[in-house]
Amino acid sequence: MSAPLQQLLEKGSLWRGHKGAANANARESLAYVSTGQVELDQALGGGWLPQRLHEIQLQQFFVGELALVAPAMVQATQQQRSIFWLAPPAQPYAPALAQLAEASVMAQAQHIVLRPQRVTDTLWSAETILHSGQAGVLMVWLEEPSAIAIRRLHLAAAASQAYVFVFSPWQPEEARSYATRLRIHLSQDSVSGYGQVQWQLLKRMGGWPLRLARQPLPKWPSK
């Protein structure tokens, strides 16, 4: 494999749709943080990765997505790195955040909530945060992320050490012409009723799209 091609693969600019690609770089496997869900971890090759953009589409907000990100928050806290909430649809609930780890660790955790008025300000804030090197986790809520917005966030994430998550409403795949390394659709399962969720991996590193079996609603970790 030529050096330029290998560099593009390592940066996430190209995607290989086969399982072997998941192990192409053994160093990345050491940086995985679990989602807290065994089957989802297996489908993702280990869980969440730093320096990567994770796009999570939601049928509605608060169907377990924050519980999946919680292990990455704990990791950031242990590393004494800040956790940024950018344009969240609701105020983070402090008592729940305090349950993520022992009080001695959480005493050093720093959750920063920003509410820009415009999308352009949100993107500027996200890029500035990532380039600052202070973020352990960055969560961004966007109503209709454009190809340009996703590309900008993808490049900024690659230049950081943070776990980066973009939450957005679900859109048909034909409307999403841009490429991302990972895209998940998370919805509450209307067939089995309340307390069940359906995960669809619309795009993942080293594998084809995948629909996982219905799962119980992810629970917020407690100490």
PDB file of N, CA and C in Angstrom, residues 109-162:
ATOM      1  N   ALA A 109     -14.013  17.192  38.047  1.00  0.00           N
ATOM      2  CA  ALA A 109     -14.669  17.232  36.737  1.00  0.00           C
ATOM      3  C   ALA A 109     -15.154  18.644  36.443  1.00  0.00           C
ATOM      4  N   GLN A 110     -15.073  19.023  35.193  1.00  0.00           N
ATOM      5  CA  GLN A 110     -15.535  20.346  34.791  1.00  0.00           C
ATOM      6  C   GLN A 110     -16.461  20.200  33.597  1.00  0.00           C
ATOM      7  N   HIS A 111     -17.754  20.469  33.825  1.00  0.00           N
ATOM      8  CA  HIS A 111     -18.751  20.442  32.761  1.00  0.00           C
ATOM      9  C   HIS A 111     -19.035  21.882  32.349  1.00  0.00           C
ATOM     10  N   ILE A 112     -18.859  22.175  31.080  1.00  0.00           N
ATOM     11  CA  ILE A 112     -19.046  23.532  30.562  1.00  0.00           C
ATOM     12  C   ILE A 112     -20.178  23.504  29.543  1.00  0.00           C
ATOM     13  N   VAL A 113     -21.209  24.310  29.783  1.00  0.00           N
ATOM     14  CA  VAL A 113     -22.389  24.361  28.915  1.00  0.00           C
ATOM     15  C   VAL A 113     -22.387  25.685  28.162  1.00  0.00           C
ATOM     16  N   LEU A 114     -22.447  25.599  26.833  1.00  0.00           N
ATOM     17  CA  LEU A 114     -22.482  26.789  25.986  1.00  0.00           C
ATOM     18  C   LEU A 114     -23.721  26.728  25.099  1.00  0.00           C
ATOM     19  N   ARG A 115     -24.362  27.879  24.908  1.00  0.00           N
ATOM     20  CA  ARG A 115     -25.585  27.937  24.097  1.00  0.00           C
ATOM     21  C   ARG A 115     -25.475  29.038  23.038  1.00  0.00           C
ATOM     22  N   PRO A 116     -24.723  28.799  21.980  1.00  0.00           N
ATOM     23  CA  PRO A 116     -24.630  29.798  20.898  1.00  0.00           C
ATOM     24  C   PRO A 116     -25.993  30.037  20.260  1.00  0.00           C
ATOM     25  N   GLN A 117     -26.190  31.243  19.755  1.00  0.00           N
ATOM     26  CA  GLN A 117     -27.478  31.600  19.167  1.00  0.00           C
ATOM     27  C   GLN A 117     -27.612  31.168  17.714  1.00  0.00           C
ATOM     28  N   ARG A 118     -26.489  31.018  17.010  1.00  0.00           N
ATOM     29  CA  ARG A 118     -26.519  30.672  15.597  1.00  0.00           C
ATOM     30  C   ARG A 118     -25.698  29.416  15.333  1.00  0.00           C
ATOM     31  N   VAL A 119     -26.023  28.725  14.249  1.00  0.00           N
ATOM     32  CA  VAL A 119     -25.285  27.520  13.890  1.00  0.00           C
ATOM     33  C   VAL A 119     -23.825  27.844  13.607  1.00  0.00           C
ATOM     34  N   THR A 120     -23.581  28.959  12.931  1.00  0.00           N
ATOM     35  CA  THR A 120     -22.204  29.343  12.636  1.00  0.00           C
ATOM     36  C   THR A 120     -21.406  29.548  13.915  1.00  0.00           C
ATOM     37  N   ASP A 121     -22.050  30.096  14.942  1.00  0.00           N
ATOM     38  CA  ASP A 121     -21.371  30.278  16.223  1.00  0.00           C
ATOM     39  C   ASP A 121     -21.115  28.934  16.900  1.00  0.00           C
ATOM     40  N   THR A 122     -22.055  28.015  16.734  1.00  0.00           N
ATOM     41  CA  THR A 122     -21.876  26.674  17.306  1.00  0.00           C
ATOM     42  C   THR A 122     -20.672  25.983  16.692  1.00  0.00           C
ATOM     43  N   LEU A 123     -20.555  26.053  15.363  1.00  0.00           N
ATOM     44  CA  LEU A 123     -19.420  25.428  14.689  1.00  0.00           C
ATOM     45  C   LEU A 123     -18.106  26.093  15.072  1.00  0.00           C
ATOM     46  N   TRP A 124     -18.114  27.405  15.133  1.00  0.00           N
ATOM     47  CA  TRP A 124     -16.899  28.127  15.534  1.00  0.00           C
ATOM     48  C   TRP A 124     -16.490  27.734  16.951  1.00  0.00           C
ATOM     49  N   SER A 125     -17.468  27.640  17.845  1.00  0.00           N
ATOM     50  CA  SER A 125     -17.174  27.259  19.228  1.00  0.00           C
ATOM     51  C   SER A 125     -16.599  25.849  19.291  1.00  0.00           C
ATOM     52  N   ALA A 126     -17.200  24.920  18.532  1.00  0.00           N
ATOM     53  CA  ALA A 126     -16.727  23.536  18.536  1.00  0.00           C
ATOM     54  C   ALA A 126     -15.295  23.446  18.052  1.00  0.00           C
ATOM     55  N   GLU A 127     -14.992  24.122  16.953  1.00  0.00           N
ATOM     56  CA  GLU A 127     -13.626  24.082  16.425  1.00  0.00           C
ATOM     57  C   GLU A 127     -12.640  24.713  17.392  1.00  0.00           C
ATOM     58  N   THR A 128     -13.026  25.822  18.005  1.00  0.00           N
ATOM     59  CA  THR A 128     -12.148  26.496  18.955  1.00  0.00           C
ATOM     60  C   THR A 128     -11.872  25.613  20.169  1.00  0.00           C
ATOM     61  N   ILE A 129     -12.911  24.955  20.668  1.00  0.00           N
ATOM     62  CA  ILE A 129     -12.757  24.050  21.813  1.00  0.00           C
ATOM     63  C   ILE A 129     -11.814  22.913  21.480  1.00  0.00           C
ATOM     64  N   LEU A 130     -11.993  22.302  20.326  1.00  0.00           N
ATOM     65  CA  LEU A 130     -11.164  21.164  19.952  1.00  0.00           C
ATOM     66  C   LEU A 130      -9.714  21.572  19.711  1.00  0.00           C
ATOM     67  N   HIS A 131      -9.502  22.716  19.107  1.00  0.00           N
ATOM     68  CA  HIS A 131      -8.140  23.167  18.846  1.00  0.00           C
ATOM     69  C   HIS A 131      -7.439  23.644  20.117  1.00  0.00           C
ATOM     70  N   SER A 132      -8.216  23.938  21.157  1.00  0.00           N
ATOM     71  CA  SER A 132      -7.611  24.402  22.419  1.00  0.00           C
ATOM     72  C   SER A 132      -6.875  23.291  23.152  1.00  0.00           C
ATOM     73  N   GLY A 133      -7.262  22.028  22.894  1.00  0.00           N
ATOM     74  CA  GLY A 133      -6.633  20.906  23.571  1.00  0.00           C
ATOM     75  C   GLY A 133      -7.140  20.663  24.980  1.00  0.00           C
ATOM     76  N   GLN A 134      -8.185  21.368  25.391  1.00  0.00           N
ATOM     77  CA  GLN A 134      -8.699  21.246  26.757  1.00  0.00           C
ATOM     78  C   GLN A 134      -9.835  20.237  26.889  1.00  0.00           C
ATOM     79  N   ALA A 135     -10.421  19.839  25.781  1.00  0.00           N
ATOM     80  CA  ALA A 135     -11.620  19.008  25.838  1.00  0.00           C
ATOM     81  C   ALA A 135     -11.278  17.532  25.967  1.00  0.00           C
ATOM     82  N   GLY A 136     -11.980  16.870  26.866  1.00  0.00           N
ATOM     83  CA  GLY A 136     -11.935  15.423  26.948  1.00  0.00           C
ATOM     84  C   GLY A 136     -13.095  14.825  26.185  1.00  0.00           C
ATOM     85  N   VAL A 137     -14.257  15.493  26.291  1.00  0.00           N
ATOM     86  CA  VAL A 137     -15.457  15.116  25.556  1.00  0.00           C
ATOM     87  C   VAL A 137     -16.116  16.393  25.050  1.00  0.00           C
ATOM     88  N   LEU A 138     -16.529  16.377  23.793  1.00  0.00           N
ATOM     89  CA  LEU A 138     -17.313  17.471  23.231  1.00  0.00           C
ATOM     90  C   LEU A 138     -18.592  16.885  22.666  1.00  0.00           C
ATOM     91  N   MET A 139     -19.735  17.393  23.133  1.00  0.00           N
ATOM     92  CA  MET A 139     -21.043  16.994  22.622  1.00  0.00           C
ATOM     93  C   MET A 139     -21.692  18.197  21.964  1.00  0.00           C
ATOM     94  N   VAL A 140     -22.104  18.036  20.707  1.00  0.00           N
ATOM     95  CA  VAL A 140     -22.687  19.126  19.929  1.00  0.00           C
ATOM     96  C   VAL A 140     -24.062  18.704  19.431  1.00  0.00           C
ATOM     97  N   TRP A 141     -25.049  19.565  19.614  1.00  0.00           N
ATOM     98  CA  TRP A 141     -26.398  19.302  19.116  1.00  0.00           C
ATOM     99  C   TRP A 141     -26.651  20.206  17.911  1.00  0.00           C
ATOM    100  N   LEU A 142     -26.987  19.605  16.762  1.00  0.00           N
ATOM    101  CA  LEU A 142     -27.253  20.349  15.535  1.00  0.00           C
ATOM    102  C   LEU A 142     -28.568  19.852  14.941  1.00  0.00           C
ATOM    103  N   GLU A 143     -29.424  20.778  14.536  1.00  0.00           N
ATOM    104  CA  GLU A 143     -30.722  20.398  13.978  1.00  0.00           C
ATOM    105  C   GLU A 143     -30.587  19.756  12.604  1.00  0.00           C
ATOM    106  N   GLU A 144     -29.833  20.380  11.713  1.00  0.00           N
ATOM    107  CA  GLU A 144     -29.652  19.856  10.362  1.00  0.00           C
ATOM    108  C   GLU A 144     -28.189  20.029   9.962  1.00  0.00           C
ATOM    109  N   PRO A 145     -27.313  19.137  10.422  1.00  0.00           N
ATOM    110  CA  PRO A 145     -25.889  19.292  10.099  1.00  0.00           C
ATOM    111  C   PRO A 145     -25.636  19.150   8.599  1.00  0.00           C
ATOM    112  N   SER A 146     -24.960  20.122   8.045  1.00  0.00           N
ATOM    113  CA  SER A 146     -24.658  20.099   6.620  1.00  0.00           C
ATOM    114  C   SER A 146     -23.370  19.327   6.365  1.00  0.00           C
ATOM    115  N   ALA A 147     -23.110  19.053   5.099  1.00  0.00           N
ATOM    116  CA  ALA A 147     -21.876  18.359   4.729  1.00  0.00           C
ATOM    117  C   ALA A 147     -20.663  19.172   5.139  1.00  0.00           C
ATOM    118  N   ILE A 148     -20.749  20.485   4.971  1.00  0.00           N
ATOM    119  CA  ILE A 148     -19.629  21.350   5.345  1.00  0.00           C
ATOM    120  C   ILE A 148     -19.413  21.323   6.844  1.00  0.00           C
ATOM    121  N   ALA A 149     -20.503  21.385   7.608  1.00  0.00           N
ATOM    122  CA  ALA A 149     -20.383  21.371   9.069  1.00  0.00           C
ATOM    123  C   ALA A 149     -19.749  20.077   9.557  1.00  0.00           C
ATOM    124  N   ILE A 150     -20.208  18.939   9.029  1.00  0.00           N
ATOM    125  CA  ILE A 150     -19.660  17.657   9.446  1.00  0.00           C
ATOM    126  C   ILE A 150     -18.195  17.545   9.063  1.00  0.00           C
ATOM    127  N   ARG A 151     -17.853  18.020   7.878  1.00  0.00           N
ATOM    128  CA  ARG A 151     -16.458  17.964   7.444  1.00  0.00           C
ATOM    129  C   ARG A 151     -15.563  18.805   8.346  1.00  0.00           C
ATOM    130  N   ARG A 152     -16.023  19.986   8.707  1.00  0.00           N
ATOM    131  CA  ARG A 152     -15.236  20.849   9.591  1.00  0.00           C
ATOM    132  C   ARG A 152     -15.039  20.201  10.959  1.00  0.00           C
ATOM    133  N   LEU A 153     -16.098  19.625  11.494  1.00  0.00           N
ATOM    134  CA  LEU A 153     -15.992  18.969  12.791  1.00  0.00           C
ATOM    135  C   LEU A 153     -15.113  17.725  12.707  1.00  0.00           C
ATOM    136  N   HIS A 154     -15.204  17.003  11.596  1.00  0.00           N
ATOM    137  CA  HIS A 154     -14.369  15.822  11.401  1.00  0.00           C
ATOM    138  C   HIS A 154     -12.884  16.193  11.444  1.00  0.00           C
ATOM    139  N   LEU A 155     -12.504  17.267  10.758  1.00  0.00           N
ATOM    140  CA  LEU A 155     -11.110  17.687  10.720  1.00  0.00           C
ATOM    141  C   LEU A 155     -10.648  18.206  12.083  1.00  0.00           C
ATOM    142  N   ALA A 156     -11.522  18.958  12.761  1.00  0.00           N
ATOM    143  CA  ALA A 156     -11.159  19.481  14.081  1.00  0.00           C
ATOM    144  C   ALA A 156     -11.011  18.359  15.095  1.00  0.00           C
ATOM    145  N   ALA A 157     -11.878  17.353  15.011  1.00  0.00           N
ATOM    146  CA  ALA A 157     -11.786  16.210  15.931  1.00  0.00           C
ATOM    147  C   ALA A 157     -10.482  15.449  15.720  1.00  0.00           C
ATOM    148  N   ALA A 158     -10.085  15.273  14.460  1.00  0.00           N
ATOM    149  CA  ALA A 158      -8.861  14.532  14.153  1.00  0.00           C
ATOM    150  C   ALA A 158      -7.623  15.223  14.711  1.00  0.00           C
ATOM    151  N   ALA A 159      -7.702  16.543  14.896  1.00  0.00           N
ATOM    152  CA  ALA A 159      -6.563  17.302  15.415  1.00  0.00           C
ATOM    153  C   ALA A 159      -6.577  17.410  16.936  1.00  0.00           C
ATOM    154  N   SER A 160      -7.552  16.783  17.586  1.00  0.00           N
ATOM    155  CA  SER A 160      -7.682  16.868  19.043  1.00  0.00           C
ATOM    156  C   SER A 160      -7.446  15.495  19.659  1.00  0.00           C
ATOM    157  N   GLN A 161      -7.586  15.432  20.989  1.00  0.00           N
ATOM    158  CA  GLN A 161      -7.534  14.159  21.707  1.00  0.00           C
ATOM    159  C   GLN A 161      -8.888  13.839  22.327  1.00  0.00           C
ATOM    160  N   ALA A 162      -9.924  14.533  21.883  1.00  0.00           N
ATOM    161  CA  ALA A 162     -11.236  14.430  22.513  1.00  0.00           C
ATOM    162  C   ALA A 162     -12.106  13.360  21.865  1.00  0.00           C
TER     163      ALA A 162
END
